[in-house]
Amino acid sequence: MARPPLVLASASPRRVELLAQIGIVPDRIDPADIDETPLKAETPPRLAERLARTKAQAVAARSPGAVVLAADTVVAVGRRFLEKAADEAEAARFLRLLSGRNHRVFTGVAVAADGRVAARVNETRVTFKTLSEAEIAAYVATGDWRGKAGGYGIQGPAGAFVRRIVGSHPSVMGLPLYEAAHLLEGAGWRR
């Protein structure tokens, strides 16, 4: 019996690269276009899970017979969300907030198959070194912060800011591989 096609509900090249690390190549990439606005009183982990589920459901609705994998990453300092920075000033503001302190990265991952959706959330704690204004300005000038939750990408130049990580490095990049593989297996999808 042939396996159903796997659709990745994301345009993120990092997620494609991460899946390739564990031997998974999506049959199709179909980004979900959903409203990512947090709900009133929504916690960061609940937001990450809800967005991943909603993305999986949206793409599954237009992909009959497919298995859909979706993810969403939320960076939080306490209960404050740091979404994708809108511009250089906001990216710099985010980095000043993260400087010298701990933050949490929540990545929700969801798999939709046969009318059902299963989801998990990975929590990873990240500690940044204290950043100088020159370091912040140099990083912002790279443009690497664009399109990344919290205004940084751990896989790029901002990796030098990370003093400590407790949890899943791939999750901070945008896809917790253990959870993704487990959910795909649970949906009956095999490599």
PDB file of C-alpha atoms in Angstrom:
ATOM      1  CA  MET A   1       0.000   0.000   0.000  1.00  0.00           C
ATOM      2  CA  ALA A   2       1.449   3.367  -1.059  1.00  0.00           C
ATOM      3  CA  ARG A   3       1.886   5.965   1.637  1.00  0.00           C
ATOM      4  CA  PRO A   4      -0.191   9.129   1.371  1.00  0.00           C
ATOM      5  CA  PRO A   5       1.557  12.297   0.200  1.00  0.00           C
ATOM      6  CA  LEU A   6       3.120  14.464   2.871  1.00  0.00           C
ATOM      7  CA  VAL A   7       2.324  18.162   2.676  1.00  0.00           C
ATOM      8  CA  LEU A   8       4.343  20.669   4.680  1.00  0.00           C
ATOM      9  CA  ALA A   9       2.136  23.610   5.647  1.00  0.00           C
ATOM     10  CA  SER A  10       5.050  26.039   5.782  1.00  0.00           C
ATOM     11  CA  ALA A  11       7.217  28.069   3.415  1.00  0.00           C
ATOM     12  CA  SER A  12      10.133  27.938   5.873  1.00  0.00           C
ATOM     13  CA  PRO A  13      13.310  26.614   4.242  1.00  0.00           C
ATOM     14  CA  ARG A  14      14.579  25.793   7.747  1.00  0.00           C
ATOM     15  CA  ARG A  15      11.725  23.341   8.289  1.00  0.00           C
ATOM     16  CA  VAL A  16      12.483  21.641   4.962  1.00  0.00           C
ATOM     17  CA  GLU A  17      16.171  21.382   5.958  1.00  0.00           C
ATOM     18  CA  LEU A  18      15.305  19.995   9.396  1.00  0.00           C
ATOM     19  CA  LEU A  19      13.012  17.332   7.930  1.00  0.00           C
ATOM     20  CA  ALA A  20      15.767  16.339   5.491  1.00  0.00           C
ATOM     21  CA  GLN A  21      18.058  15.690   8.485  1.00  0.00           C
ATOM     22  CA  ILE A  22      15.785  12.801   9.465  1.00  0.00           C
ATOM     23  CA  GLY A  23      15.230  11.579   5.934  1.00  0.00           C
ATOM     24  CA  ILE A  24      11.841  13.186   5.300  1.00  0.00           C
ATOM     25  CA  VAL A  25      11.164  15.077   2.081  1.00  0.00           C
ATOM     26  CA  PRO A  26       7.676  16.579   1.750  1.00  0.00           C
ATOM     27  CA  ASP A  27       5.827  15.723  -1.440  1.00  0.00           C
ATOM     28  CA  ARG A  28       4.440  19.247  -1.533  1.00  0.00           C
ATOM     29  CA  ILE A  29       4.873  22.563   0.255  1.00  0.00           C
ATOM     30  CA  ASP A  30       1.650  24.494   0.809  1.00  0.00           C
ATOM     31  CA  PRO A  31       1.972  27.368   3.296  1.00  0.00           C
ATOM     32  CA  ALA A  32      -1.089  28.112   5.400  1.00  0.00           C
ATOM     33  CA  ASP A  33      -2.207  31.713   5.408  1.00  0.00           C
ATOM     34  CA  ILE A  34      -3.965  32.183   8.736  1.00  0.00           C
ATOM     35  CA  ASP A  35      -4.495  34.958  11.258  1.00  0.00           C
ATOM     36  CA  GLU A  36      -1.748  34.536  13.857  1.00  0.00           C
ATOM     37  CA  THR A  37      -3.065  37.120  16.312  1.00  0.00           C
ATOM     38  CA  PRO A  38      -2.951  35.839  19.902  1.00  0.00           C
ATOM     39  CA  LEU A  39      -6.309  35.490  21.610  1.00  0.00           C
ATOM     40  CA  LYS A  40      -7.014  37.433  24.787  1.00  0.00           C
ATOM     41  CA  ALA A  41      -5.302  35.755  27.790  1.00  0.00           C
ATOM     42  CA  GLU A  42      -3.777  33.058  25.533  1.00  0.00           C
ATOM     43  CA  THR A  43      -0.531  31.654  26.921  1.00  0.00           C
ATOM     44  CA  PRO A  44       2.516  31.180  24.682  1.00  0.00           C
ATOM     45  CA  PRO A  45       2.317  27.348  24.583  1.00  0.00           C
ATOM     46  CA  ARG A  46      -1.419  27.417  23.835  1.00  0.00           C
ATOM     47  CA  LEU A  47      -0.823  29.923  21.039  1.00  0.00           C
ATOM     48  CA  ALA A  48       1.916  27.757  19.483  1.00  0.00           C
ATOM     49  CA  GLU A  49      -0.338  24.682  19.577  1.00  0.00           C
ATOM     50  CA  ARG A  50      -3.428  26.504  18.292  1.00  0.00           C
ATOM     51  CA  LEU A  51      -1.558  28.035  15.378  1.00  0.00           C
ATOM     52  CA  ALA A  52       0.036  24.709  14.408  1.00  0.00           C
ATOM     53  CA  ARG A  53      -3.376  22.972  14.559  1.00  0.00           C
ATOM     54  CA  THR A  54      -5.085  25.726  12.586  1.00  0.00           C
ATOM     55  CA  LYS A  55      -2.409  25.645   9.883  1.00  0.00           C
ATOM     56  CA  ALA A  56      -2.653  21.850   9.614  1.00  0.00           C
ATOM     57  CA  GLN A  57      -6.453  21.990   9.364  1.00  0.00           C
ATOM     58  CA  ALA A  58      -6.416  24.783   6.764  1.00  0.00           C
ATOM     59  CA  VAL A  59      -4.047  22.919   4.465  1.00  0.00           C
ATOM     60  CA  ALA A  60      -5.706  19.526   5.074  1.00  0.00           C
ATOM     61  CA  ALA A  61      -9.013  21.018   3.902  1.00  0.00           C
ATOM     62  CA  ARG A  62      -7.471  21.594   0.454  1.00  0.00           C
ATOM     63  CA  SER A  63      -5.337  18.413   0.424  1.00  0.00           C
ATOM     64  CA  PRO A  64      -7.686  15.396   0.562  1.00  0.00           C
ATOM     65  CA  GLY A  65      -5.926  12.105   1.245  1.00  0.00           C
ATOM     66  CA  ALA A  66      -2.691  13.776   2.316  1.00  0.00           C
ATOM     67  CA  VAL A  67      -0.923  13.882   5.645  1.00  0.00           C
ATOM     68  CA  VAL A  68      -0.273  17.517   6.581  1.00  0.00           C
ATOM     69  CA  LEU A  69       2.546  18.627   8.883  1.00  0.00           C
ATOM     70  CA  ALA A  70       2.400  22.158  10.328  1.00  0.00           C
ATOM     71  CA  ALA A  71       4.366  24.063  12.954  1.00  0.00           C
ATOM     72  CA  ASP A  72       4.489  27.431  14.634  1.00  0.00           C
ATOM     73  CA  THR A  73       7.118  28.982  16.889  1.00  0.00           C
ATOM     74  CA  VAL A  74       6.428  31.463  19.675  1.00  0.00           C
ATOM     75  CA  VAL A  75       9.192  33.228  21.603  1.00  0.00           C
ATOM     76  CA  ALA A  76       8.203  34.390  25.076  1.00  0.00           C
ATOM     77  CA  VAL A  77       9.754  36.434  27.841  1.00  0.00           C
ATOM     78  CA  GLY A  78       7.444  35.687  30.746  1.00  0.00           C
ATOM     79  CA  ARG A  79       3.929  35.979  29.311  1.00  0.00           C
ATOM     80  CA  ARG A  80       5.031  38.512  26.699  1.00  0.00           C
ATOM     81  CA  PHE A  81       5.087  37.268  23.104  1.00  0.00           C
ATOM     82  CA  LEU A  82       7.879  38.286  20.769  1.00  0.00           C
ATOM     83  CA  GLU A  83       6.451  37.739  17.316  1.00  0.00           C
ATOM     84  CA  LYS A  84       8.258  38.311  14.039  1.00  0.00           C
ATOM     85  CA  ALA A  85       9.847  41.738  14.163  1.00  0.00           C
ATOM     86  CA  ALA A  86       8.151  44.202  11.824  1.00  0.00           C
ATOM     87  CA  ASP A  87      11.235  46.337  11.213  1.00  0.00           C
ATOM     88  CA  GLU A  88      14.817  46.997  12.302  1.00  0.00           C
ATOM     89  CA  ALA A  89      13.771  49.083  15.305  1.00  0.00           C
ATOM     90  CA  GLU A  90      11.548  46.321  16.638  1.00  0.00           C
ATOM     91  CA  ALA A  91      14.240  43.678  16.023  1.00  0.00           C
ATOM     92  CA  ALA A  92      16.692  45.778  18.052  1.00  0.00           C
ATOM     93  CA  ARG A  93      14.084  46.248  20.809  1.00  0.00           C
ATOM     94  CA  PHE A  94      13.552  42.465  20.973  1.00  0.00           C
ATOM     95  CA  LEU A  95      17.306  41.832  21.222  1.00  0.00           C
ATOM     96  CA  ARG A  96      17.641  44.378  24.045  1.00  0.00           C
ATOM     97  CA  LEU A  97      14.850  42.577  25.892  1.00  0.00           C
ATOM     98  CA  LEU A  98      16.509  39.162  25.392  1.00  0.00           C
ATOM     99  CA  SER A  99      19.994  40.436  26.278  1.00  0.00           C
ATOM    100  CA  GLY A 100      21.478  38.767  29.339  1.00  0.00           C
ATOM    101  CA  ARG A 101      18.364  36.821  30.235  1.00  0.00           C
ATOM    102  CA  ASN A 102      16.409  33.625  29.756  1.00  0.00           C
ATOM    103  CA  HIS A 103      13.492  33.234  27.398  1.00  0.00           C
ATOM    104  CA  ARG A 104      11.370  30.327  26.261  1.00  0.00           C
ATOM    105  CA  VAL A 105      10.735  29.114  22.764  1.00  0.00           C
ATOM    106  CA  PHE A 106       7.528  27.155  22.248  1.00  0.00           C
ATOM    107  CA  THR A 107       7.125  25.303  18.979  1.00  0.00           C
ATOM    108  CA  GLY A 108       3.820  23.667  18.288  1.00  0.00           C
ATOM    109  CA  VAL A 109       3.737  20.896  15.725  1.00  0.00           C
ATOM    110  CA  ALA A 110       0.569  19.318  14.338  1.00  0.00           C
ATOM    111  CA  VAL A 111      -0.266  16.516  11.927  1.00  0.00           C
ATOM    112  CA  ALA A 112      -3.623  16.313  10.172  1.00  0.00           C
ATOM    113  CA  ALA A 113      -4.656  13.020   8.575  1.00  0.00           C
ATOM    114  CA  ASP A 114      -7.960  11.284   7.926  1.00  0.00           C
ATOM    115  CA  GLY A 115      -9.976  14.135   9.453  1.00  0.00           C
ATOM    116  CA  ARG A 116      -8.047  14.112  12.735  1.00  0.00           C
ATOM    117  CA  VAL A 117      -5.396  16.467  14.069  1.00  0.00           C
ATOM    118  CA  ALA A 118      -2.802  15.570  16.693  1.00  0.00           C
ATOM    119  CA  ALA A 119      -0.477  18.197  18.151  1.00  0.00           C
ATOM    120  CA  ARG A 120       2.371  18.610  20.610  1.00  0.00           C
ATOM    121  CA  VAL A 121       4.289  21.594  21.961  1.00  0.00           C
ATOM    122  CA  ASN A 122       8.003  21.606  22.674  1.00  0.00           C
ATOM    123  CA  GLU A 123       9.391  24.073  25.214  1.00  0.00           C
ATOM    124  CA  THR A 124      13.043  25.039  25.048  1.00  0.00           C
ATOM    125  CA  ARG A 125      14.765  27.501  27.375  1.00  0.00           C
ATOM    126  CA  VAL A 126      17.381  29.760  25.841  1.00  0.00           C
ATOM    127  CA  THR A 127      19.798  32.089  27.646  1.00  0.00           C
ATOM    128  CA  PHE A 128      21.378  34.988  25.775  1.00  0.00           C
ATOM    129  CA  LYS A 129      24.641  36.631  26.771  1.00  0.00           C
ATOM    130  CA  THR A 130      24.548  40.341  27.545  1.00  0.00           C
ATOM    131  CA  LEU A 131      24.583  42.116  24.207  1.00  0.00           C
ATOM    132  CA  SER A 132      26.291  45.414  23.485  1.00  0.00           C
ATOM    133  CA  GLU A 133      24.592  48.040  21.356  1.00  0.00           C
ATOM    134  CA  ALA A 134      27.263  47.379  18.705  1.00  0.00           C
ATOM    135  CA  GLU A 135      26.393  43.659  18.629  1.00  0.00           C
ATOM    136  CA  ILE A 136      22.692  44.436  18.355  1.00  0.00           C
ATOM    137  CA  ALA A 137      23.272  46.929  15.535  1.00  0.00           C
ATOM    138  CA  ALA A 138      25.583  44.533  13.664  1.00  0.00           C
ATOM    139  CA  TYR A 139      23.078  41.689  13.900  1.00  0.00           C
ATOM    140  CA  VAL A 140      20.137  43.831  12.850  1.00  0.00           C
ATOM    141  CA  ALA A 141      22.181  45.036   9.855  1.00  0.00           C
ATOM    142  CA  THR A 142      22.537  41.423   8.636  1.00  0.00           C
ATOM    143  CA  GLY A 143      18.770  41.173   8.074  1.00  0.00           C
ATOM    144  CA  ASP A 144      18.885  37.644   9.520  1.00  0.00           C
ATOM    145  CA  TRP A 145      16.105  38.607  11.977  1.00  0.00           C
ATOM    146  CA  ARG A 146      13.521  38.967   9.185  1.00  0.00           C
ATOM    147  CA  GLY A 147      10.669  36.481   9.347  1.00  0.00           C
ATOM    148  CA  LYS A 148      11.868  34.925  12.603  1.00  0.00           C
ATOM    149  CA  ALA A 149       9.957  34.747  15.868  1.00  0.00           C
ATOM    150  CA  GLY A 150      11.688  36.801  18.549  1.00  0.00           C
ATOM    151  CA  GLY A 151      13.694  38.681  15.943  1.00  0.00           C
ATOM    152  CA  TYR A 152      16.559  36.178  15.736  1.00  0.00           C
ATOM    153  CA  GLY A 153      17.555  32.883  14.174  1.00  0.00           C
ATOM    154  CA  ILE A 154      19.663  30.532  16.284  1.00  0.00           C
ATOM    155  CA  GLN A 155      21.046  28.877  13.143  1.00  0.00           C
ATOM    156  CA  GLY A 156      22.607  32.127  11.915  1.00  0.00           C
ATOM    157  CA  PRO A 157      24.837  34.825  13.389  1.00  0.00           C
ATOM    158  CA  ALA A 158      22.627  35.080  16.515  1.00  0.00           C
ATOM    159  CA  GLY A 159      23.819  31.603  17.466  1.00  0.00           C
ATOM    160  CA  ALA A 160      26.830  33.406  18.972  1.00  0.00           C
ATOM    161  CA  PHE A 161      24.478  35.117  21.448  1.00  0.00           C
ATOM    162  CA  VAL A 162      23.274  31.852  23.001  1.00  0.00           C
ATOM    163  CA  ARG A 163      25.033  31.060  26.272  1.00  0.00           C
ATOM    164  CA  ARG A 164      22.853  28.095  27.100  1.00  0.00           C
ATOM    165  CA  ILE A 165      20.037  26.042  25.664  1.00  0.00           C
ATOM    166  CA  VAL A 166      17.956  23.507  27.570  1.00  0.00           C
ATOM    167  CA  GLY A 167      15.749  21.525  25.248  1.00  0.00           C
ATOM    168  CA  SER A 168      15.589  21.039  21.503  1.00  0.00           C
ATOM    169  CA  HIS A 169      17.870  23.019  19.206  1.00  0.00           C
ATOM    170  CA  PRO A 170      15.759  22.036  16.123  1.00  0.00           C
ATOM    171  CA  SER A 171      12.676  23.320  17.931  1.00  0.00           C
ATOM    172  CA  VAL A 172      14.249  26.756  18.322  1.00  0.00           C
ATOM    173  CA  MET A 173      14.966  26.643  14.571  1.00  0.00           C
ATOM    174  CA  GLY A 174      11.261  25.985  13.962  1.00  0.00           C
ATOM    175  CA  LEU A 175      10.527  22.255  14.104  1.00  0.00           C
ATOM    176  CA  PRO A 176      10.965  19.828  17.008  1.00  0.00           C
ATOM    177  CA  LEU A 177      12.091  16.734  15.107  1.00  0.00           C
ATOM    178  CA  TYR A 178      11.274  14.177  17.800  1.00  0.00           C
ATOM    179  CA  GLU A 179       7.697  15.400  18.110  1.00  0.00           C
ATOM    180  CA  ALA A 180       7.248  15.734  14.332  1.00  0.00           C
ATOM    181  CA  ALA A 181       8.482  12.196  13.655  1.00  0.00           C
ATOM    182  CA  HIS A 182       6.363  10.799  16.495  1.00  0.00           C
ATOM    183  CA  LEU A 183       3.195  12.534  15.243  1.00  0.00           C
ATOM    184  CA  LEU A 184       3.798  11.382  11.656  1.00  0.00           C
ATOM    185  CA  GLU A 185       4.249   7.797  12.828  1.00  0.00           C
ATOM    186  CA  GLY A 186       1.083   8.086  14.928  1.00  0.00           C
ATOM    187  CA  ALA A 187      -0.811   9.181  11.797  1.00  0.00           C
ATOM    188  CA  GLY A 188       0.441   6.091   9.977  1.00  0.00           C
ATOM    189  CA  TRP A 189       2.903   7.948   7.744  1.00  0.00           C
ATOM    190  CA  ARG A 190       6.177   6.089   7.266  1.00  0.00           C
ATOM    191  CA  ARG A 191       9.381   7.237   5.613  1.00  0.00           C
TER     192      ARG A 191
END
